[in-house]
Coordinates of N, CA and C in Angstrom, one line a residue:
X1 N -4.5 -5.6 -47.5 CA -4.6 -4.6 -46.8 C -5.4 -5.0 -45.7
X2 N -6.3 -5.8 -45.5 CA -7.1 -6.3 -44.2 C -6.2 -6.5 -43.2
X3 N -5.3 -7.2 -43.4 CA -4.1 -7.5 -42.4 C -3.5 -6.1 -41.8
X4 N -3.4 -5.2 -42.7 CA -2.4 -4.2 -42.1 C -3.6 -3.2 -41.4
X5 N -5.0 -3.5 -41.4 CA -6.0 -2.7 -40.6 C -6.5 -1.9 -41.1
X6 N -6.5 -2.1 -42.6 CA -7.7 -1.4 -43.7 C -9.0 -2.1 -43.6
X7 N -9.9 -1.4 -43.7 CA -11.2 -1.9 -43.9 C -11.5 -2.3 -45.5
X8 N -11.8 -3.5 -45.8 CA -12.2 -3.9 -47.2 C -13.1 -4.2 -47.9
X9 N -13.6 -4.4 -48.9 CA -14.5 -4.9 -49.6 C -14.1 -5.8 -50.5
X10 N -14.5 -6.9 -50.4 CA -13.7 -8.3 -50.9 C -14.7 -8.4 -52.4
X11 N -13.7 -8.6 -53.4 CA -14.5 -8.8 -54.8 C -13.6 -9.7 -55.4
X12 N -13.3 -11.2 -55.4 CA -12.6 -11.9 -55.9 C -12.9 -12.6 -57.3
X13 N -12.2 -12.8 -58.0 CA -12.1 -12.8 -59.3 C -12.7 -14.4 -59.8
X14 N -12.5 -15.4 -59.2 CA -13.2 -16.7 -58.9 C -14.6 -16.6 -58.7
X15 N -15.0 -15.9 -57.9 CA -16.4 -16.2 -57.3 C -17.0 -15.0 -57.6
X16 N -16.6 -13.7 -57.8 CA -17.6 -12.5 -58.0 C -17.3 -11.7 -59.2
X17 N -16.8 -12.0 -59.9 CA -16.4 -11.3 -61.5 C -17.8 -11.9 -62.3
X18 N -18.5 -11.3 -62.9 CA -19.8 -11.5 -63.6 C -19.3 -11.3 -64.9
X19 N -18.3 -10.9 -65.2 CA -18.0 -11.1 -66.7 C -17.7 -12.5 -67.4
X20 N -17.5 -13.5 -66.4 CA -17.2 -14.7 -66.7 C -18.6 -15.4 -67.4
X21 N -18.3 -16.6 -68.1 CA -19.4 -17.2 -68.7 C -20.2 -17.8 -67.5
X22 N -21.6 -18.1 -67.6 CA -22.4 -19.1 -66.9 C -21.8 -20.4 -67.0
X23 N -21.4 -21.1 -67.9 CA -21.2 -22.2 -68.3 C -20.0 -22.6 -69.5
X24 N -19.3 -23.5 -69.2 CA -18.4 -24.0 -70.2 C -18.9 -24.3 -71.7
X25 N -19.2 -23.2 -72.5 CA -19.7 -23.4 -73.8 C -19.2 -22.3 -74.6
X26 N -19.0 -22.7 -75.8 CA -18.5 -21.4 -76.7 C -19.7 -20.4 -77.0
X27 N -20.9 -20.9 -76.8 CA -21.7 -19.7 -77.3 C -22.3 -19.1 -76.1
X28 N -21.9 -19.1 -74.9 CA -21.9 -18.5 -73.6 C -21.2 -17.3 -73.7
X29 N -21.7 -16.0 -73.6 CA -20.8 -14.7 -73.5 C -20.1 -14.7 -71.9
X30 N -19.0 -14.1 -72.5 CA -18.1 -13.7 -71.1 C -16.8 -14.1 -71.5
X31 N -15.6 -13.5 -70.2 CA -14.2 -13.8 -70.6 C -13.9 -14.9 -69.5
X32 N -12.9 -15.5 -70.0 CA -12.4 -16.8 -69.2 C -10.9 -16.5 -68.7
X33 N -10.5 -15.3 -68.5 CA -9.1 -14.8 -68.0 C -8.9 -15.4 -66.6
X34 N -9.9 -15.6 -65.6 CA -9.6 -15.8 -64.4 C -10.2 -17.3 -64.2
X35 N -11.4 -17.5 -64.9 CA -12.0 -18.7 -64.1 C -12.7 -19.0 -65.5
X36 N -12.9 -20.4 -65.9 CA -13.8 -20.9 -67.3 C -15.3 -20.7 -67.2
X37 N -15.8 -20.7 -66.0 CA -17.2 -20.2 -65.8 C -17.4 -19.8 -64.1
X38 N -18.7 -19.0 -64.3 CA -19.0 -18.7 -62.9 C -20.6 -19.0 -62.9
X39 N -21.3 -20.1 -62.2 CA -22.8 -20.5 -62.1 C -23.3 -19.5 -61.0
X40 N -24.4 -19.5 -61.1 CA -25.1 -18.9 -60.0 C -24.7 -19.5 -58.8
X41 N -24.7 -20.9 -58.8 CA -24.3 -21.7 -57.8 C -22.9 -21.5 -57.2
X42 N -22.0 -21.1 -58.0 CA -20.6 -20.6 -57.6 C -20.4 -19.5 -56.7
X43 N -21.3 -18.8 -57.2 CA -21.8 -17.5 -56.2 C -22.1 -17.6 -55.0
X44 N -23.5 -18.4 -55.0 CA -24.0 -18.4 -53.8 C -23.2 -19.5 -52.8
X45 N -22.5 -20.5 -53.2 CA -21.6 -21.2 -52.3 C -20.4 -20.4 -51.8
X46 N -20.0 -19.1 -52.4 CA -18.9 -18.6 -51.7 C -19.0 -18.2 -50.2
X47 N -17.8 -18.5 -49.6 CA -18.0 -17.9 -48.2 C -16.8 -17.1 -47.9
X48 N -17.1 -15.6 -47.7 CA -16.1 -14.9 -47.7 C -15.1 -14.9 -46.8
X49 N -15.4 -15.4 -45.6 CA -14.3 -15.6 -44.5 C -13.6 -16.8 -44.8
X50 N -13.8 -17.7 -45.5 CA -13.0 -18.9 -45.8 C -12.0 -18.6 -46.8
X51 N -11.9 -17.2 -47.4 CA -11.0 -16.9 -48.7 C -9.8 -16.4 -47.8
X52 N -9.9 -16.0 -46.2 CA -8.6 -15.9 -45.8 C -7.9 -16.9 -45.2
X53 N -8.7 -18.1 -45.2 CA -7.9 -19.3 -44.3 C -6.8 -20.0 -44.9
X54 N -6.6 -19.9 -46.5 CA -5.6 -20.3 -47.0 C -4.4 -19.8 -47.5
X55 N -4.4 -18.5 -46.6 CA -3.0 -17.8 -46.8 C -2.4 -17.7 -45.5
X56 N -1.7 -18.9 -45.3 CA -0.7 -18.8 -44.1 C 0.4 -17.9 -43.9
X57 N 0.9 -17.2 -45.0 CA 2.0 -15.9 -44.7 C 1.4 -14.9 -45.8
X58 N 2.1 -13.9 -45.9 CA 1.6 -12.9 -46.9 C 2.6 -12.7 -47.9
X59 N 2.6 -11.7 -48.8 CA 3.6 -11.7 -49.7 C 5.0 -11.5 -49.2
X60 N 5.2 -10.8 -47.8 CA 6.7 -10.8 -47.5 C 7.3 -12.0 -46.4
X61 N 6.4 -12.9 -46.4 CA 6.4 -14.2 -45.4 C 6.3 -14.2 -43.9
X62 N 5.2 -12.8 -43.5 CA 4.8 -12.9 -42.5 C 3.7 -13.6 -42.2
X63 N 3.5 -14.4 -40.9 CA 2.4 -15.0 -40.6 C 0.9 -14.2 -41.0
X64 N 0.1 -15.0 -41.3 CA -1.0 -14.5 -41.8 C -2.0 -14.3 -40.5
X65 N -2.8 -13.7 -40.3 CA -3.7 -13.8 -39.3 C -5.3 -13.8 -39.8
X66 N -5.8 -14.8 -40.1 CA -7.3 -14.6 -40.8 C -8.1 -13.9 -39.9
X67 N -8.2 -14.2 -38.9 CA -9.6 -13.6 -37.6 C -9.5 -12.1 -37.9
X68 N -8.0 -11.5 -37.8 CA -8.0 -9.9 -37.6 C -8.5 -9.5 -39.1
X69 N -8.3 -10.5 -40.1 CA -8.5 -9.7 -41.5 C -9.7 -10.0 -41.7
X70 N -10.6 -11.1 -41.3 CA -12.0 -11.0 -41.4 C -13.0 -9.9 -40.3
X71 N -12.2 -9.6 -39.3 CA -12.9 -8.4 -38.7 C -12.6 -7.2 -39.5
X72 N -11.8 -6.9 -40.5 CA -11.4 -6.0 -41.3 C -12.5 -6.1 -42.6
X73 N -13.2 -6.8 -42.8 CA -13.8 -7.1 -44.0 C -15.2 -6.7 -43.6
X74 N -15.6 -5.5 -44.8 CA -16.9 -4.7 -44.7 C -17.9 -5.5 -45.3
X75 N -17.5 -6.3 -46.3 CA -18.6 -6.8 -47.3 C -18.0 -7.6 -48.4
X76 N -18.9 -7.9 -49.4 CA -18.4 -8.3 -51.0 C -19.1 -7.5 -51.8
X77 N -18.7 -7.5 -53.0 CA -18.9 -6.7 -54.2 C -18.8 -7.7 -55.4
X78 N -20.1 -7.7 -56.0 CA -19.7 -8.5 -57.6 C -19.2 -7.3 -58.5
X79 N -18.6 -7.6 -59.4 CA -17.9 -6.9 -60.6 C -18.3 -7.3 -61.9
X80 N -18.5 -6.5 -62.7 CA -18.4 -6.8 -64.1 C -17.7 -5.7 -64.8
X81 N -17.0 -6.4 -65.7 CA -16.5 -5.4 -66.7 C -17.0 -5.7 -68.1
X82 N -17.1 -4.1 -68.6 CA -18.5 -4.0 -69.6 C -17.7 -3.7 -71.0
X83 N -16.6 -4.6 -71.2 CA -16.0 -4.2 -72.7 C -16.8 -4.9 -73.3
X84 N -17.5 -6.2 -73.1 CA -17.9 -7.3 -74.0 C -19.7 -6.9 -73.8
X85 N -20.1 -6.0 -73.1 CA -21.6 -6.0 -72.7 C -21.7 -4.5 -73.6
X86 N -22.7 -5.1 -74.6 CA -22.9 -4.0 -76.0 C -24.7 -3.6 -75.7
X87 N -25.4 -4.5 -75.0 CA -26.8 -3.7 -74.8 C -27.4 -4.2 -73.2
X88 N -28.3 -3.3 -73.3 CA -28.9 -3.8 -72.1 C -29.4 -5.3 -71.4
X89 N -29.8 -5.8 -72.6 CA -30.2 -7.0 -72.3 C -29.1 -7.9 -71.7
X90 N -28.0 -7.8 -72.5 CA -26.7 -8.4 -72.2 C -26.3 -8.1 -70.8
X91 N -26.3 -7.0 -70.2 CA -26.1 -6.4 -69.0 C -26.9 -7.2 -68.0
X92 N -28.6 -7.7 -68.2 CA -29.1 -8.2 -67.7 C -28.7 -9.5 -67.5
X93 N -28.5 -10.2 -68.7 CA -28.0 -11.4 -68.8 C -26.9 -11.9 -67.9
X94 N -25.8 -10.9 -67.8 CA -24.8 -11.6 -67.0 C -24.8 -11.1 -65.7
X95 N -25.7 -10.4 -65.2 CA -25.9 -10.2 -63.7 C -26.9 -11.2 -63.1
X96 N -28.1 -11.5 -63.7 CA -28.9 -11.9 -63.2 C -29.1 -13.5 -63.8
X97 N -29.3 -14.2 -62.9 CA -29.8 -14.4 -61.3 C -28.4 -14.6 -60.5
X98 N -27.3 -14.1 -61.0 CA -26.4 -14.4 -60.2 C -26.2 -13.3 -59.0
X99 N -26.8 -11.8 -59.3 CA -26.7 -10.8 -58.2 C -27.6 -11.5 -57.1
X100 N -28.7 -12.0 -57.3 CA -29.5 -12.5 -56.3 C -28.7 -13.2 -55.5
X101 N -27.8 -14.2 -55.9 CA -26.9 -15.4 -54.9 C -26.1 -14.3 -54.2
X102 N -25.3 -13.3 -54.9 CA -24.5 -12.5 -54.1 C -25.2 -11.5 -53.0
X103 N -26.6 -11.3 -53.1 CA -27.3 -10.6 -52.3 C -27.4 -11.5 -51.1
X104 N -27.7 -13.0 -51.6 CA -27.8 -13.7 -50.2 C -26.6 -13.9 -49.2
X105 N -25.6 -14.1 -50.1 CA -24.1 -14.1 -49.3 C -23.6 -12.5 -48.7
X106 N -24.0 -11.7 -49.3 CA -23.8 -10.4 -48.8 C -24.5 -10.2 -47.6
X107 N -25.7 -10.6 -47.4 CA -26.3 -10.2 -46.2 C -26.7 -11.3 -45.1
X108 N -26.2 -12.6 -45.5 CA -26.7 -13.3 -44.6 C -25.5 -14.6 -44.8
X109 N -25.0 -14.8 -43.6 CA -23.7 -15.6 -43.2 C -24.1 -17.1 -43.6
X110 N -23.3 -18.0 -44.7 CA -23.4 -19.2 -45.0 C -23.6 -20.1 -43.7
X111 N -24.8 -20.8 -43.8 CA -25.4 -21.6 -42.5 C -24.5 -22.8 -42.6
X112 N -23.5 -23.2 -43.6 CA -23.0 -24.7 -43.5 C -21.6 -24.1 -43.2
X113 N -21.0 -22.8 -43.0 CA -19.8 -22.4 -43.0 C -19.0 -22.8 -41.8
X114 N -19.8 -23.0 -40.5 CA -18.9 -23.7 -39.5 C -18.9 -25.2 -39.2
X115 N -19.5 -25.7 -40.2 CA -20.0 -27.4 -40.0 C -18.2 -27.8 -40.3
X116 N -17.5 -28.7 -39.4 CA -16.3 -29.1 -39.7 C -16.1 -30.2 -40.4
X117 N -17.1 -31.2 -40.4 CA -17.1 -32.4 -41.2 C -17.2 -32.2 -42.6
X118 N -16.2 -32.1 -43.5 CA -16.4 -31.7 -44.7 C -17.9 -32.5 -45.6
X119 N -18.1 -33.9 -45.1 CA -19.2 -34.7 -45.9 C -20.3 -33.9 -45.5
X120 N -20.3 -33.6 -44.2 CA -22.0 -33.0 -43.8 C -21.9 -31.6 -44.4
X121 N -20.9 -30.8 -44.4 CA -20.9 -29.4 -44.9 C -21.2 -29.5 -46.4
X122 N -20.8 -30.4 -47.0 CA -21.3 -30.2 -48.3 C -22.7 -30.6 -48.6
X123 N -23.3 -31.6 -47.6 CA -24.7 -31.9 -47.5 C -25.4 -30.8 -47.3
X124 N -24.9 -30.0 -46.3 CA -25.4 -28.8 -45.8 C -25.7 -27.7 -46.9
X125 N -24.8 -27.7 -47.9 CA -24.7 -26.6 -48.7 C -25.6 -27.2 -49.6
X126 N -25.7 -28.6 -50.3 CA -26.5 -28.8 -51.1 C -28.1 -28.6 -50.6
X127 N -28.4 -28.8 -49.5 CA -29.9 -28.4 -49.0 C -30.0 -27.2 -48.9
X128 N -29.0 -26.1 -48.7 CA -29.7 -25.1 -48.7 C -29.6 -24.2 -50.0
X129 N -28.7 -24.7 -50.9 CA -28.9 -24.3 -52.3 C -30.4 -24.9 -52.5
X130 N -30.5 -26.0 -52.6 CA -32.1 -26.5 -53.1 C -32.9 -25.3 -52.5
X131 N -33.0 -25.2 -51.3 CA -34.1 -24.2 -50.8 C -33.9 -22.7 -51.7
X132 N -32.8 -22.2 -51.8 CA -32.3 -21.0 -52.5 C -32.8 -21.1 -53.9
X133 N -32.3 -22.2 -54.5 CA -32.9 -22.5 -56.0 C -34.4 -22.4 -56.4
X134 N -35.1 -23.1 -55.4 CA -36.8 -23.3 -55.3 C -37.3 -22.0 -55.4
X135 N -36.7 -21.3 -54.5 CA -37.2 -19.8 -54.0 C -36.9 -18.8 -55.5
X136 N -36.0 -19.0 -55.8 CA -35.6 -18.4 -57.4 C -36.6 -18.6 -58.4
X137 N -36.7 -20.1 -58.4 CA -37.4 -20.4 -59.8 C -39.0 -20.3 -59.8
X138 N -39.3 -20.3 -58.1 CA -40.9 -20.1 -58.2 C -41.0 -18.4 -57.8
X139 N -40.3 -17.8 -57.5 CA -40.8 -16.6 -57.0 C -39.8 -15.4 -57.8
X140 N -38.5 -15.2 -57.6 CA -37.8 -14.4 -57.8 C -37.8 -13.9 -59.5
X141 N -37.7 -15.1 -60.2 CA -37.8 -15.2 -61.6 C -38.8 -14.2 -62.3
X142 N -39.9 -14.9 -61.9 CA -41.2 -14.0 -62.2 C -41.4 -12.6 -61.8
X143 N -40.7 -12.4 -60.8 CA -40.7 -11.1 -60.1 C -39.8 -10.0 -61.5
X144 N -38.6 -10.8 -61.8 CA -37.7 -10.1 -62.7 C -38.6 -9.9 -64.0
X145 N -39.4 -10.9 -64.1 CA -40.1 -11.1 -65.6 C -40.8 -9.9 -65.4
X146 N -41.8 -9.3 -64.3 CA -42.4 -8.5 -64.2 C -41.9 -7.0 -64.4
X147 N -40.7 -7.0 -63.7 CA -39.8 -5.7 -63.6 C -39.2 -5.5 -64.9
X148 N -39.3 -6.3 -66.0 CA -38.7 -6.2 -67.1 C -37.2 -6.5 -67.5
X149 N -36.5 -7.1 -66.5 CA -35.2 -7.9 -66.6 C -35.1 -9.1 -67.3
X150 N -34.3 -9.0 -68.5 CA -33.9 -10.2 -69.2 C -32.9 -11.1 -69.0
X151 N -33.1 -12.0 -67.6 CA -32.1 -12.6 -66.8 C -31.9 -13.8 -67.7
X152 N -30.8 -14.3 -67.3 CA -30.3 -15.6 -68.4 C -31.2 -16.9 -67.7
X153 N -32.0 -17.5 -68.9 CA -32.7 -18.7 -68.7 C -31.6 -19.8 -68.6
X154 N -31.5 -20.7 -67.6 CA -30.5 -21.7 -67.5 C -30.8 -22.7 -68.5
X155 N -29.7 -23.2 -69.2 CA -29.8 -24.4 -69.8 C -30.2 -25.7 -69.1
X156 N -31.2 -26.3 -69.4 CA -31.9 -27.7 -69.0 C -30.5 -28.9 -69.3
X157 N -30.7 -29.7 -68.1 CA -29.9 -30.8 -68.1 C -30.9 -32.3 -68.5
X158 N -30.0 -33.0 -69.3 CA -31.4 -34.0 -69.8 C -30.4 -35.0 -70.1
X159 N -31.0 -36.5 -70.1 CA -30.5 -37.5 -70.2 C -31.4 -38.7 -70.6
X160 N -31.4 -39.2 -71.7 CA -32.3 -40.3 -71.9 C -32.0 -41.8 -71.7
X161 N -32.7 -42.2 -70.9 CA -32.5 -43.8 -70.3 C -33.7 -44.5 -70.6
X162 N -33.3 -45.7 -71.5 CA -34.2 -46.7 -71.7 C -35.4 -46.2 -72.6
X163 N -35.3 -45.1 -73.4 CA -35.9 -44.2 -74.3 C -36.7 -43.6 -73.7
X164 N -36.5 -43.1 -72.7 CA -37.4 -42.2 -71.8 C -36.5 -40.9 -71.4
X165 N -37.1 -39.7 -71.7 CA -36.4 -38.4 -71.4 C -36.6 -38.1 -70.2
X166 N -35.3 -37.7 -69.4 CA -35.4 -37.2 -67.9 C -34.7 -35.7 -67.9
X167 N -35.4 -34.9 -67.2 CA -34.9 -33.5 -67.5 C -34.7 -32.8 -66.2
X168 N -34.0 -31.9 -66.0 CA -33.8 -31.0 -64.7 C -33.6 -29.5 -65.3
X169 N -33.7 -28.6 -64.2 CA -33.5 -27.4 -64.3 C -32.7 -26.7 -63.1
X170 N -32.0 -25.7 -63.4 CA -31.0 -25.3 -62.2 C -32.1 -24.7 -61.1
X171 N -33.0 -24.2 -61.6 CA -34.1 -23.5 -60.9 C -35.5 -24.4 -60.9
X172 N -36.0 -24.9 -59.9 CA -37.3 -25.5 -60.3 C -38.4 -24.7 -60.5
X173 N -39.3 -25.2 -61.2 CA -40.2 -24.4 -61.5 C -40.5 -23.9 -63.0
X174 N -39.1 -23.8 -63.5 CA -39.0 -23.4 -64.9 C -39.4 -24.8 -66.1
X175 N -40.1 -24.5 -66.9 CA -41.0 -25.5 -67.7 C -39.6 -25.8 -68.8
X176 N -39.5 -26.9 -69.4 CA -38.7 -27.5 -70.0 C -39.5 -28.0 -71.3
X177 N -38.9 -27.4 -72.7 CA -39.7 -28.1 -73.7 C -38.5 -28.6 -74.7
X178 N -39.4 -29.7 -75.8 CA -38.6 -30.3 -76.8 C -39.5 -30.3 -77.9
X179 N -38.7 -30.2 -79.1 CA -38.8 -30.8 -80.4 C -38.2 -31.7 -80.8
X180 N -39.1 -32.2 -81.7 CA -38.6 -33.6 -82.4 C -38.0 -33.5 -83.5
X181 N -37.2 -34.3 -84.4 CA -36.5 -34.3 -85.3 C -37.4 -34.2 -86.7
X182 N -37.3 -32.7 -87.6 CA -38.1 -32.4 -88.3 C -39.5 -31.7 -88.2
X183 N -39.8 -31.4 -86.9 CA -41.0 -30.9 -86.2 C -40.5 -29.4 -86.0
X184 N -41.3 -28.3 -86.2 CA -40.9 -27.0 -85.9 C -41.5 -26.4 -84.4
X185 N -42.7 -27.4 -84.0 CA -43.5 -27.0 -82.8 C -42.6 -27.6 -81.7
X186 N -43.0 -27.3 -80.4 CA -42.0 -27.4 -79.4 C -43.3 -28.0 -78.1
X187 N -42.9 -29.1 -77.6 CA -44.1 -29.7 -76.6 C -43.4 -29.5 -75.1
X188 N -44.4 -29.6 -74.1 CA -43.7 -29.5 -72.5 C -43.2 -30.8 -72.3
X189 N -42.0 -31.0 -71.7 CA -41.4 -32.3 -71.4 C -41.8 -32.5 -70.0
X190 N -42.3 -34.1 -69.7 CA -42.9 -34.3 -68.5 C -41.5 -35.5 -68.2
X191 N -40.4 -35.0 -67.2 CA -39.4 -35.5 -67.0 C -40.1 -37.4 -66.5
X192 N -39.3 -37.9 -67.2 CA -39.3 -39.5 -66.6 C -40.8 -40.2 -67.3
X193 N -41.3 -39.5 -68.5 CA -42.9 -39.6 -68.9 C -42.7 -39.2 -70.4
X194 N -41.6 -38.7 -70.9 CA -41.7 -38.3 -72.3 C -40.8 -39.4 -73.1
X195 N -41.2 -40.2 -74.2 CA -40.8 -41.1 -74.6 C -40.0 -40.6 -75.7
X196 N -38.4 -41.1 -76.4 CA -37.8 -40.8 -77.4 C -37.2 -42.1 -78.0
X197 N -37.9 -42.1 -79.6 CA -37.4 -43.5 -80.2 C -35.9 -43.7 -80.5
X198 N -35.6 -44.9 -80.4 CA -34.0 -45.1 -80.8 C -34.0 -44.8 -81.9
X199 N -32.6 -44.0 -81.8 CA -31.7 -43.2 -83.0 C -32.2 -41.6 -83.2
X200 N -33.5 -41.4 -82.4 CA -34.1 -40.0 -82.4 C -33.4 -38.7 -82.0
X201 N -33.2 -38.1 -82.7 CA -32.5 -36.8 -82.4 C -33.4 -35.6 -81.9
X202 N -33.3 -35.1 -80.8 CA -34.4 -34.1 -80.3 C -33.5 -33.0 -79.6
X203 N -34.5 -31.9 -79.5 CA -33.8 -30.5 -79.0 C -34.5 -30.1 -78.1
X204 N -34.1 -29.4 -76.8 CA -34.8 -29.2 -75.7 C -34.2 -27.9 -75.1
X205 N -34.8 -27.1 -74.4 CA -34.9 -25.9 -74.1 C -35.9 -25.5 -72.9
X206 N -35.2 -24.5 -72.1 CA -35.9 -24.1 -70.8 C -36.9 -22.9 -71.1
X207 N -37.9 -22.5 -70.5 CA -38.3 -21.2 -70.6 C -38.5 -20.2 -69.4
X208 N -38.7 -19.1 -70.1 CA -38.4 -18.2 -68.8 C -39.8 -18.2 -67.9
X209 N -39.8 -17.9 -66.6 CA -40.9 -18.0 -65.7 C -42.2 -17.3 -66.4
X210 N -42.1 -16.2 -67.3 CA -43.2 -15.9 -68.0 C -43.5 -16.6 -69.7
X211 N -42.4 -17.4 -69.8 CA -42.9 -18.2 -71.2 C -42.7 -17.3 -72.2
X212 N -42.0 -16.3 -72.0 CA -41.7 -15.3 -73.3 C -40.3 -15.3 -73.5
X213 N -39.2 -16.2 -73.2 CA -38.0 -16.2 -73.6 C -37.3 -17.5 -73.0
X214 N -36.5 -18.1 -73.8 CA -35.7 -19.2 -73.8 C -34.3 -19.3 -73.3
X215 N -33.9 -20.6 -73.1 CA -32.6 -20.7 -72.8 C -31.9 -21.4 -74.0
X216 N -30.7 -21.3 -73.9 CA -29.6 -22.3 -74.9 C -30.4 -23.5 -75.0
X217 N -30.7 -23.9 -76.5 CA -31.0 -24.9 -77.1 C -29.9 -25.9 -77.0
X218 N -30.1 -27.2 -76.4 CA -29.3 -28.6 -76.5 C -30.0 -29.6 -77.4
X219 N -29.2 -30.2 -77.9 CA -29.6 -31.4 -79.1 C -29.0 -32.8 -78.3
X220 N -30.1 -33.7 -78.5 CA -29.6 -34.9 -78.0 C -29.9 -36.0 -78.9
X221 N -29.0 -37.1 -78.7 CA -29.4 -38.1 -79.9 C -29.7 -39.6 -78.8
X222 N -30.8 -40.2 -79.2 CA -30.8 -41.2 -78.2 C -30.0 -42.6 -79.3
X223 N -29.1 -42.9 -78.5 CA -28.3 -43.9 -79.4 C -28.6 -45.3 -79.0

């Protein structure tokens, strides 16, 4: 339609359909009809202009003109089909924080977009994502808590190396907690400083900015 001169709003399934799960895990809500997962970073890294570059011909075999189509692009739109969304809390979960990344791409051109060197382009993306994720973790999630939104608390990453637990979170500033085998209470993890005994099984989770909600729990075994 853009090629034919119609002004369009782009909403591609692989990057902008928020009914997809955040992660490849059976406990994550969502549908996988177009993509197995759609993380907040996937949304952030989407460059609308690039979606026209891989289409040399249209469905009729005519030469495709990406520049003309880009000129007809009015904006981008996130989409959430609601057949699995039964509660307002789940609606918040599926939309946030992905909608923040959508807004960033809708209102601001990707700074790495015009870098021609693939390696430098990827490095720039990682750098800008780091800045964005830090802002979300230290400012925006707290704001969402104050407004009462039940956003998704991301599952932390973790590895045990030389009997020491190392953790990370998608959004810096979120606290990671751990519970040991047979213990019901949770303690704060200090990445790189929390010991884990050989053969010990532990559970880890991240908590929301206000400390009242938690991510999915992950179990690790120190082999």
